[in-house]
Amino acid sequence: MIVITRVFGKDINGDSIPDFDYASIFLSSLAEAVGLSIIIYAVDKIGRVWAQVLSYGIGGIFLFLFCILADTASKPVLTSLAFAVRGFEMAGVCVTWVATAEILPTEIRSTGHSAANAVARIGGFVCPYLISSFSLYTVGVVLLAIHISTCIFAYNLPETKDKKMGEMSPRGDRGYEFEFELPDEGGYDRM
């Protein structure tokens, strides 16, 4: 979102007051509803793993294209790319939330969500400085590399398509073993 805001929010006459293209930002934000609607239909057809891999992979490619074309492409092209980026990112994130609930027990999941939330807050603080300090090409390359690694991680998750919640075994479909050590009831204080 910060990259999209940087591209659609240009300075007026070198002043510090940005001239935001609110129409493009609004149109690209509609993609989240479209991405969510498509993934609701597709997640049970193609599975959680491939839905994540495709969503993050295609979203990363469109984000890279958005970054490298930001200074040369027309506004309709940039708005279309931003629409595609936000739609695929929303689809991938939604499937990730579904998959974590199906794979991990609640105790592990809540700890993971807390850690991810903390990292997201740090990223939200650091991102504006990085976006303004580096060229959009460099930002695009870094974000594409992050998307590729996300695809690799998602590909190695166990598939939960067509399995009931109680059928998930601790051994993943790709041979990885998940071992969870949960604290006993008396191991920590509850408020």
GROMACS .gro file of C-alpha atoms in nm:
model
  191
    1MET     CA    1   0.000   0.000   0.000
    2ILE     CA    2   0.287   0.236   0.078
    3VAL     CA    3   0.437   0.183  -0.268
    4ILE     CA    4   0.100   0.251  -0.430
    5THR     CA    5   0.054   0.566  -0.221
    6ARG     CA    6   0.403   0.686  -0.314
    7VAL     CA    7   0.329   0.647  -0.685
    8PHE     CA    8  -0.020   0.800  -0.676
    9GLY     CA    9   0.077   1.077  -0.432
   10LYS     CA   10   0.308   1.322  -0.610
   11ASP     CA   11   0.437   1.652  -0.474
   12ILE     CA   12   0.285   1.970  -0.616
   13ASN     CA   13   0.555   2.209  -0.744
   14GLY     CA   14   0.813   2.057  -0.510
   15ASP     CA   15   0.608   2.148  -0.201
   16SER     CA   16   0.570   1.904   0.084
   17ILE     CA   17   0.194   1.881   0.026
   18PRO     CA   18   0.120   1.572  -0.183
   19ASP     CA   19  -0.142   1.572  -0.457
   20PHE     CA   20  -0.303   1.232  -0.410
   21ASP     CA   21  -0.486   1.065  -0.693
   22TYR     CA   22  -0.772   0.947  -0.475
   23ALA     CA   23  -0.962   0.792  -0.767
   24SER     CA   24  -0.673   0.555  -0.848
   25ILE     CA   25  -0.622   0.470  -0.482
   26PHE     CA   26  -0.996   0.399  -0.441
   27LEU     CA   27  -1.013   0.187  -0.758
   28SER     CA   28  -0.712  -0.019  -0.654
   29SER     CA   29  -0.862  -0.073  -0.308
   30LEU     CA   30  -1.173  -0.229  -0.466
   31ALA     CA   31  -0.944  -0.512  -0.572
   32GLU     CA   32  -0.943  -0.644  -0.217
   33ALA     CA   33  -1.314  -0.727  -0.243
   34VAL     CA   34  -1.257  -0.885  -0.585
   35GLY     CA   35  -0.959  -1.089  -0.459
   36LEU     CA   36  -1.155  -1.208  -0.157
   37SER     CA   37  -1.454  -1.307  -0.372
   38ILE     CA   38  -1.241  -1.503  -0.618
   39ILE     CA   39  -1.041  -1.684  -0.352
   40ILE     CA   40  -1.356  -1.787  -0.162
   41TYR     CA   41  -1.458  -1.976  -0.475
   42ALA     CA   42  -1.110  -2.103  -0.570
   43VAL     CA   43  -0.961  -2.213  -0.238
   44ASP     CA   44  -1.153  -2.541  -0.222
   45LYS     CA   45  -1.095  -2.611  -0.592
   46ILE     CA   46  -0.717  -2.567  -0.614
   47GLY     CA   47  -0.622  -2.615  -0.249
   48ARG     CA   48  -0.466  -2.395   0.014
   49VAL     CA   49  -0.104  -2.446  -0.091
   50TRP     CA   50  -0.149  -2.365  -0.459
   51ALA     CA   51  -0.384  -2.077  -0.381
   52GLN     CA   52  -0.113  -1.918  -0.167
   53VAL     CA   53   0.169  -1.991  -0.412
   54LEU     CA   54  -0.024  -1.850  -0.708
   55SER     CA   55  -0.158  -1.548  -0.519
   56TYR     CA   56   0.176  -1.444  -0.372
   57GLY     CA   57   0.367  -1.529  -0.690
   58ILE     CA   58   0.142  -1.341  -0.932
   59GLY     CA   59   0.100  -1.057  -0.681
   60GLY     CA   60   0.480  -1.026  -0.652
   61ILE     CA   61   0.522  -1.015  -1.030
   62PHE     CA   62   0.258  -0.743  -1.065
   63LEU     CA   63   0.415  -0.548  -0.776
   64PHE     CA   64   0.757  -0.569  -0.942
   65LEU     CA   65   0.606  -0.448  -1.272
   66PHE     CA   66   0.429  -0.168  -1.086
   67CYS     CA   67   0.758  -0.053  -0.931
   68ILE     CA   68   0.964  -0.062  -1.251
   69LEU     CA   69   0.692   0.107  -1.461
   70ALA     CA   70   0.596   0.369  -1.201
   71ASP     CA   71   0.780   0.655  -1.373
   72THR     CA   72   0.700   0.568  -1.735
   73ALA     CA   73   0.357   0.404  -1.757
   74SER     CA   74   0.026   0.583  -1.794
   75LYS     CA   75  -0.212   0.626  -1.504
   76PRO     CA   76  -0.461   0.361  -1.629
   77VAL     CA   77  -0.179   0.106  -1.659
   78LEU     CA   78  -0.053   0.185  -1.309
   79THR     CA   79  -0.406   0.172  -1.167
   80SER     CA   80  -0.461  -0.168  -1.332
   81LEU     CA   81  -0.132  -0.300  -1.194
   82ALA     CA   82  -0.217  -0.166  -0.847
   83PHE     CA   83  -0.558  -0.333  -0.873
   84ALA     CA   84  -0.396  -0.666  -0.961
   85VAL     CA   85  -0.138  -0.635  -0.682
   86ARG     CA   86  -0.395  -0.564  -0.413
   87GLY     CA   87  -0.632  -0.834  -0.537
   88PHE     CA   88  -0.370  -1.109  -0.539
   89GLU     CA   89  -0.220  -0.997  -0.208
   90MET     CA   90  -0.563  -1.001  -0.041
   91ALA     CA   91  -0.632  -1.347  -0.182
   92GLY     CA   92  -0.300  -1.481  -0.055
   93VAL     CA   93  -0.342  -1.333   0.293
   94CYS     CA   94  -0.695  -1.473   0.326
   95VAL     CA   95  -0.579  -1.823   0.234
   96THR     CA   96  -0.288  -1.795   0.478
   97TRP     CA   97  -0.532  -1.722   0.761
   98VAL     CA   98  -0.742  -2.023   0.659
   99ALA     CA   99  -0.441  -2.254   0.633
  100THR     CA  100  -0.292  -2.157   0.970
  101ALA     CA  101  -0.620  -2.231   1.143
  102GLU     CA  102  -0.632  -2.575   0.982
  103ILE     CA  103  -0.267  -2.671   1.038
  104LEU     CA  104  -0.163  -2.532   1.376
  105PRO     CA  105  -0.313  -2.578   1.721
  106THR     CA  106  -0.449  -2.268   1.894
  107GLU     CA  107  -0.158  -2.225   2.136
  108ILE     CA  108   0.102  -2.223   1.858
  109ARG     CA  109  -0.117  -2.013   1.630
  110SER     CA  110  -0.174  -1.739   1.888
  111THR     CA  111   0.199  -1.714   1.959
  112GLY     CA  112   0.274  -1.698   1.587
  113HIS     CA  113   0.011  -1.431   1.529
  114SER     CA  114   0.156  -1.224   1.813
  115ALA     CA  115   0.507  -1.250   1.669
  116ALA     CA  116   0.381  -1.168   1.319
  117ASN     CA  117   0.190  -0.869   1.454
  118ALA     CA  118   0.506  -0.739   1.625
  119VAL     CA  119   0.710  -0.775   1.305
  120ALA     CA  120   0.431  -0.603   1.107
  121ARG     CA  121   0.443  -0.304   1.344
  122ILE     CA  122   0.819  -0.277   1.296
  123GLY     CA  123   0.772  -0.306   0.920
  124GLY     CA  124   0.502  -0.038   0.928
  125PHE     CA  125   0.746   0.193   1.103
  126VAL     CA  126   1.051   0.121   0.883
  127CYS     CA  127   0.878   0.088   0.545
  128PRO     CA  128   0.809   0.458   0.476
  129TYR     CA  129   1.176   0.539   0.535
  130LEU     CA  130   1.295   0.259   0.305
  131ILE     CA  131   1.046   0.348   0.032
  132SER     CA  132   1.156   0.712   0.034
  133SER     CA  133   1.529   0.630   0.057
  134PHE     CA  134   1.562   0.383  -0.233
  135SER     CA  135   1.453   0.382  -0.595
  136LEU     CA  136   1.129   0.206  -0.679
  137TYR     CA  137   1.328  -0.041  -0.890
  138THR     CA  138   1.531  -0.146  -0.583
  139VAL     CA  139   1.214  -0.166  -0.375
  140GLY     CA  140   1.052  -0.380  -0.648
  141VAL     CA  141   1.346  -0.622  -0.656
  142VAL     CA  142   1.343  -0.659  -0.276
  143LEU     CA  143   0.966  -0.713  -0.266
  144LEU     CA  144   0.985  -0.967  -0.550
  145ALA     CA  145   1.251  -1.160  -0.358
  146ILE     CA  146   1.027  -1.157  -0.049
  147HIS     CA  147   0.736  -1.286  -0.257
  148ILE     CA  148   0.947  -1.565  -0.406
  149SER     CA  149   1.057  -1.677  -0.058
  150THR     CA  150   0.694  -1.659   0.058
  151CYS     CA  151   0.594  -1.887  -0.232
  152ILE     CA  152   0.865  -2.135  -0.132
  153PHE     CA  153   0.748  -2.136   0.230
  154ALA     CA  154   0.383  -2.171   0.129
  155TYR     CA  155   0.465  -2.456  -0.110
  156ASN     CA  156   0.618  -2.651   0.178
  157LEU     CA  157   0.305  -2.631   0.394
  158PRO     CA  158   0.090  -2.942   0.426
  159GLU     CA  159  -0.222  -2.938   0.208
  160THR     CA  160  -0.549  -2.939   0.401
  161LYS     CA  161  -0.785  -2.949   0.102
  162ASP     CA  162  -1.054  -3.217   0.138
  163LYS     CA  163  -0.947  -3.300   0.495
  164LYS     CA  164  -1.158  -3.256   0.804
  165MET     CA  165  -1.018  -3.063   1.098
  166GLY     CA  166  -0.950  -3.381   1.299
  167GLU     CA  167  -0.774  -3.555   1.009
  168MET     CA  168  -0.466  -3.335   1.001
  169SER     CA  169  -0.173  -3.547   1.110
  170PRO     CA  170   0.141  -3.401   1.262
  171ARG     CA  171   0.330  -3.524   0.958
  172GLY     CA  172   0.290  -3.296   0.654
  173ASP     CA  173   0.215  -3.415   0.301
  174ARG     CA  174   0.570  -3.334   0.188
  175GLY     CA  175   0.750  -3.536   0.455
  176TYR     CA  176   0.810  -3.260   0.708
  177GLU     CA  177   0.730  -3.341   1.064
  178PHE     CA  178   0.571  -3.084   1.290
  179GLU     CA  179   0.634  -3.143   1.656
  180PHE     CA  180   0.452  -2.920   1.901
  181GLU     CA  181   0.530  -2.917   2.266
  182LEU     CA  182   0.241  -2.756   2.447
  183PRO     CA  183   0.268  -2.649   2.810
  184ASP     CA  184   0.067  -2.846   3.058
  185GLU     CA  185  -0.224  -2.674   3.229
  186GLY     CA  186  -0.025  -2.594   3.541
  187GLY     CA  187   0.282  -2.468   3.356
  188TYR     CA  188   0.177  -2.105   3.344
  189ASP     CA  189  -0.061  -1.872   3.525
  190ARG     CA  190  -0.386  -1.772   3.369
  191MET     CA  191  -0.545  -1.443   3.456
   0.00000   0.00000   0.00000
